[in-house]
């Protein structure tokens, strides 16, 4: 098992934990290393559930903050081990996980070791299976088995945000829109009914769809409705009798899950629609006093988070949450994933200043 030196800089720690492969489902070696490192810290109470590690202070502070980050990555694609690169005169660390989101985890681990007496009690969470189905997510499991661990006045998720504060997140819905037909030999197509041809109006509605920009608590969220997959066909000489168009709807946190579902049904009225995945969004939560103090302390201009993140889990449990981490979200999952070293340092500095303030 690799050793993690939590006295090392967060930049060096990022290199080390990125070079421990932890594709979703293969997080155990990194989880073992994190557990061993934080169990050596006497000021933290440490718990483990599967490959999720929880470390907590218990100082009797009046307020508690939950700070979380996932330790898994999408599959590696010739982008490990990490290496230092220069892009237009700026120093970067290149490699899988540098952006999403091991740089953020490294900052958290560094501060978990350093902050023996923070201004608030802190619950640190490093969890597995974020990049796959929600039912496998470490926070999903933890919310079922130990919901009390989510208790807090404010939460910070270390998702990449370019070192800025991104409030809340859009909701995410996937649905299958289906057409049916009648099979026939393609040489006698008039005998059958082509289900793929019948999908043309679905694609036309998507092409004509104009997504909304929605202001929620001062932040403008951009929605989107897109086809992401289409399937149909039996063989090269058979008229298909079934076709499915998978659509993805990213909706502003002002919509409930039920409203988002109804909207998709309305757009595709006349077709069979089956919702196969649905995750509500999260309102920004920036009106919470601790959130306002945090934003002021790190000197950030809050922005909306367009993608879905686990801040929604905290929001659903009544805990206002924001995204704050190093790395450009556009480079998450990218083959050229890379994080500016200066952003790692800046995020560490911002969190330290706020958590250490009297």
JSON list of N, CA, C and O in Angstrom, two decimals, residues 61 67 111 114-120 122 124 294 297 348-358:
[
{"chain": "A", "resi": 61, "resn": "UNK", "atom": "N", "xyz": [-17.59, 23.00, 18.52]},
{"chain": "A", "resi": 61, "resn": "UNK", "atom": "CA", "xyz": [-17.84, 24.29, 17.89]},
{"chain": "A", "resi": 61, "resn": "UNK", "atom": "C", "xyz": [-19.35, 24.47, 17.66]},
{"chain": "A", "resi": 61, "resn": "UNK", "atom": "O", "xyz": [-20.11, 23.50, 17.57]},
{"chain": "A", "resi": 67, "resn": "UNK", "atom": "N", "xyz": [-16.93, 18.86, 4.19]},
{"chain": "A", "resi": 67, "resn": "UNK", "atom": "CA", "xyz": [-16.09, 19.08, 3.02]},
{"chain": "A", "resi": 67, "resn": "UNK", "atom": "C", "xyz": [-15.83, 17.72, 2.38]},
{"chain": "A", "resi": 67, "resn": "UNK", "atom": "O", "xyz": [-15.29, 16.82, 3.03]},
{"chain": "A", "resi": 111, "resn": "UNK", "atom": "N", "xyz": [-5.18, 19.89, 4.38]},
{"chain": "A", "resi": 111, "resn": "UNK", "atom": "CA", "xyz": [-5.78, 20.73, 5.42]},
{"chain": "A", "resi": 111, "resn": "UNK", "atom": "C", "xyz": [-6.35, 19.90, 6.56]},
{"chain": "A", "resi": 111, "resn": "UNK", "atom": "O", "xyz": [-6.35, 20.33, 7.71]},
{"chain": "A", "resi": 114, "resn": "UNK", "atom": "N", "xyz": [-3.48, 19.44, 8.78]},
{"chain": "A", "resi": 114, "resn": "UNK", "atom": "CA", "xyz": [-2.93, 20.68, 9.34]},
{"chain": "A", "resi": 114, "resn": "UNK", "atom": "C", "xyz": [-3.85, 21.35, 10.35]},
{"chain": "A", "resi": 114, "resn": "UNK", "atom": "O", "xyz": [-3.39, 21.87, 11.38]},
{"chain": "A", "resi": 115, "resn": "UNK", "atom": "N", "xyz": [-5.15, 21.37, 10.07]},
{"chain": "A", "resi": 115, "resn": "UNK", "atom": "CA", "xyz": [-6.08, 22.17, 10.88]},
{"chain": "A", "resi": 115, "resn": "UNK", "atom": "C", "xyz": [-6.55, 21.38, 12.10]},
{"chain": "A", "resi": 115, "resn": "UNK", "atom": "O", "xyz": [-7.59, 20.73, 12.09]},
{"chain": "A", "resi": 116, "resn": "UNK", "atom": "N", "xyz": [-5.76, 21.47, 13.14]},
{"chain": "A", "resi": 116, "resn": "UNK", "atom": "CA", "xyz": [-6.05, 20.76, 14.39]},
{"chain": "A", "resi": 116, "resn": "UNK", "atom": "C", "xyz": [-7.17, 21.46, 15.16]},
{"chain": "A", "resi": 116, "resn": "UNK", "atom": "O", "xyz": [-7.97, 20.81, 15.84]},
{"chain": "A", "resi": 117, "resn": "UNK", "atom": "N", "xyz": [-7.24, 22.78, 15.04]},
{"chain": "A", "resi": 117, "resn": "UNK", "atom": "CA", "xyz": [-8.24, 23.55, 15.79]},
{"chain": "A", "resi": 117, "resn": "UNK", "atom": "C", "xyz": [-8.92, 24.56, 14.87]},
{"chain": "A", "resi": 117, "resn": "UNK", "atom": "O", "xyz": [-8.77, 25.77, 15.02]},
{"chain": "A", "resi": 118, "resn": "UNK", "atom": "N", "xyz": [-9.68, 24.10, 13.88]},
{"chain": "A", "resi": 118, "resn": "UNK", "atom": "CA", "xyz": [-10.37, 25.03, 12.97]},
{"chain": "A", "resi": 118, "resn": "UNK", "atom": "C", "xyz": [-11.46, 25.82, 13.68]},
{"chain": "A", "resi": 118, "resn": "UNK", "atom": "O", "xyz": [-11.89, 25.45, 14.78]},
{"chain": "A", "resi": 119, "resn": "UNK", "atom": "N", "xyz": [-11.94, 26.87, 13.01]},
{"chain": "A", "resi": 119, "resn": "UNK", "atom": "CA", "xyz": [-12.96, 27.75, 13.61]},
{"chain": "A", "resi": 119, "resn": "UNK", "atom": "C", "xyz": [-14.32, 27.08, 13.70]},
{"chain": "A", "resi": 119, "resn": "UNK", "atom": "O", "xyz": [-15.19, 27.50, 14.46]},
{"chain": "A", "resi": 120, "resn": "UNK", "atom": "N", "xyz": [-14.54, 26.04, 12.89]},
{"chain": "A", "resi": 120, "resn": "UNK", "atom": "CA", "xyz": [-15.77, 25.25, 12.92]},
{"chain": "A", "resi": 120, "resn": "UNK", "atom": "C", "xyz": [-15.37, 23.79, 13.02]},
{"chain": "A", "resi": 120, "resn": "UNK", "atom": "O", "xyz": [-14.25, 23.42, 12.67]},
{"chain": "A", "resi": 122, "resn": "UNK", "atom": "N", "xyz": [-15.36, 20.16, 11.51]},
{"chain": "A", "resi": 122, "resn": "UNK", "atom": "CA", "xyz": [-15.33, 19.76, 10.11]},
{"chain": "A", "resi": 122, "resn": "UNK", "atom": "C", "xyz": [-15.55, 18.26, 9.99]},
{"chain": "A", "resi": 122, "resn": "UNK", "atom": "O", "xyz": [-14.97, 17.47, 10.74]},
{"chain": "A", "resi": 124, "resn": "UNK", "atom": "N", "xyz": [-14.83, 15.65, 7.12]},
{"chain": "A", "resi": 124, "resn": "UNK", "atom": "CA", "xyz": [-14.20, 15.40, 5.82]},
{"chain": "A", "resi": 124, "resn": "UNK", "atom": "C", "xyz": [-14.74, 14.09, 5.27]},
{"chain": "A", "resi": 124, "resn": "UNK", "atom": "O", "xyz": [-14.81, 13.09, 6.00]},
{"chain": "A", "resi": 294, "resn": "UNK", "atom": "N", "xyz": [-17.90, 32.44, 3.58]},
{"chain": "A", "resi": 294, "resn": "UNK", "atom": "CA", "xyz": [-16.94, 31.69, 2.78]},
{"chain": "A", "resi": 294, "resn": "UNK", "atom": "C", "xyz": [-16.61, 32.41, 1.47]},
{"chain": "A", "resi": 294, "resn": "UNK", "atom": "O", "xyz": [-15.44, 32.58, 1.11]},
{"chain": "A", "resi": 297, "resn": "UNK", "atom": "N", "xyz": [-14.48, 35.36, 2.12]},
{"chain": "A", "resi": 297, "resn": "UNK", "atom": "CA", "xyz": [-13.12, 35.02, 2.56]},
{"chain": "A", "resi": 297, "resn": "UNK", "atom": "C", "xyz": [-12.23, 34.59, 1.41]},
{"chain": "A", "resi": 297, "resn": "UNK", "atom": "O", "xyz": [-11.04, 34.93, 1.38]},
{"chain": "A", "resi": 348, "resn": "UNK", "atom": "N", "xyz": [-6.11, 25.93, -1.83]},
{"chain": "A", "resi": 348, "resn": "UNK", "atom": "CA", "xyz": [-5.64, 25.58, -0.48]},
{"chain": "A", "resi": 348, "resn": "UNK", "atom": "C", "xyz": [-5.57, 26.83, 0.39]},
{"chain": "A", "resi": 348, "resn": "UNK", "atom": "O", "xyz": [-6.01, 26.83, 1.55]},
{"chain": "A", "resi": 349, "resn": "UNK", "atom": "N", "xyz": [-5.03, 27.90, -0.16]},
{"chain": "A", "resi": 349, "resn": "UNK", "atom": "CA", "xyz": [-4.89, 29.15, 0.60]},
{"chain": "A", "resi": 349, "resn": "UNK", "atom": "C", "xyz": [-6.26, 29.69, 1.01]},
{"chain": "A", "resi": 349, "resn": "UNK", "atom": "O", "xyz": [-6.46, 30.13, 2.15]},
{"chain": "A", "resi": 350, "resn": "UNK", "atom": "N", "xyz": [-7.22, 29.66, 0.07]},
{"chain": "A", "resi": 350, "resn": "UNK", "atom": "CA", "xyz": [-8.55, 30.17, 0.39]},
{"chain": "A", "resi": 350, "resn": "UNK", "atom": "C", "xyz": [-9.25, 29.38, 1.47]},
{"chain": "A", "resi": 350, "resn": "UNK", "atom": "O", "xyz": [-9.82, 29.95, 2.41]},
{"chain": "A", "resi": 351, "resn": "UNK", "atom": "N", "xyz": [-9.22, 28.05, 1.36]},
{"chain": "A", "resi": 351, "resn": "UNK", "atom": "CA", "xyz": [-9.85, 27.21, 2.39]},
{"chain": "A", "resi": 351, "resn": "UNK", "atom": "C", "xyz": [-9.17, 27.37, 3.74]},
{"chain": "A", "resi": 351, "resn": "UNK", "atom": "O", "xyz": [-9.84, 27.48, 4.77]},
{"chain": "A", "resi": 352, "resn": "UNK", "atom": "N", "xyz": [-7.86, 27.40, 3.73]},
{"chain": "A", "resi": 352, "resn": "UNK", "atom": "CA", "xyz": [-7.12, 27.54, 5.00]},
{"chain": "A", "resi": 352, "resn": "UNK", "atom": "C", "xyz": [-7.47, 28.86, 5.68]},
{"chain": "A", "resi": 352, "resn": "UNK", "atom": "O", "xyz": [-7.73, 28.91, 6.90]},
{"chain": "A", "resi": 353, "resn": "UNK", "atom": "N", "xyz": [-7.49, 29.94, 4.91]},
{"chain": "A", "resi": 353, "resn": "UNK", "atom": "CA", "xyz": [-7.78, 31.25, 5.50]},
{"chain": "A", "resi": 353, "resn": "UNK", "atom": "C", "xyz": [-9.15, 31.28, 6.14]},
{"chain": "A", "resi": 353, "resn": "UNK", "atom": "O", "xyz": [-9.33, 31.80, 7.24]},
{"chain": "A", "resi": 354, "resn": "UNK", "atom": "N", "xyz": [-10.14, 30.70, 5.43]},
{"chain": "A", "resi": 354, "resn": "UNK", "atom": "CA", "xyz": [-11.50, 30.74, 5.97]},
{"chain": "A", "resi": 354, "resn": "UNK", "atom": "C", "xyz": [-11.66, 29.82, 7.18]},
{"chain": "A", "resi": 354, "resn": "UNK", "atom": "O", "xyz": [-12.26, 30.20, 8.19]},
{"chain": "A", "resi": 355, "resn": "UNK", "atom": "N", "xyz": [-11.11, 28.62, 7.10]},
{"chain": "A", "resi": 355, "resn": "UNK", "atom": "CA", "xyz": [-11.28, 27.66, 8.20]},
{"chain": "A", "resi": 355, "resn": "UNK", "atom": "C", "xyz": [-10.44, 28.02, 9.42]},
{"chain": "A", "resi": 355, "resn": "UNK", "atom": "O", "xyz": [-10.74, 27.55, 10.53]},
{"chain": "A", "resi": 356, "resn": "UNK", "atom": "N", "xyz": [-9.41, 28.83, 9.22]},
{"chain": "A", "resi": 356, "resn": "UNK", "atom": "CA", "xyz": [-8.54, 29.20, 10.34]},
{"chain": "A", "resi": 356, "resn": "UNK", "atom": "C", "xyz": [-8.93, 30.52, 10.97]},
{"chain": "A", "resi": 356, "resn": "UNK", "atom": "O", "xyz": [-8.44, 30.87, 12.05]},
{"chain": "A", "resi": 357, "resn": "UNK", "atom": "N", "xyz": [-9.80, 31.29, 10.30]},
{"chain": "A", "resi": 357, "resn": "UNK", "atom": "CA", "xyz": [-10.13, 32.63, 10.79]},
{"chain": "A", "resi": 357, "resn": "UNK", "atom": "C", "xyz": [-10.76, 32.55, 12.16]},
{"chain": "A", "resi": 357, "resn": "UNK", "atom": "O", "xyz": [-11.53, 31.63, 12.46]},
{"chain": "A", "resi": 358, "resn": "UNK", "atom": "N", "xyz": [-10.46, 33.54, 13.03]},
{"chain": "A", "resi": 358, "resn": "UNK", "atom": "CA", "xyz": [-11.05, 33.53, 14.38]},
{"chain": "A", "resi": 358, "resn": "UNK", "atom": "C", "xyz": [-12.55, 33.79, 14.33]},
{"chain": "A", "resi": 358, "resn": "UNK", "atom": "O", "xyz": [-13.06, 34.38, 13.40]}
]
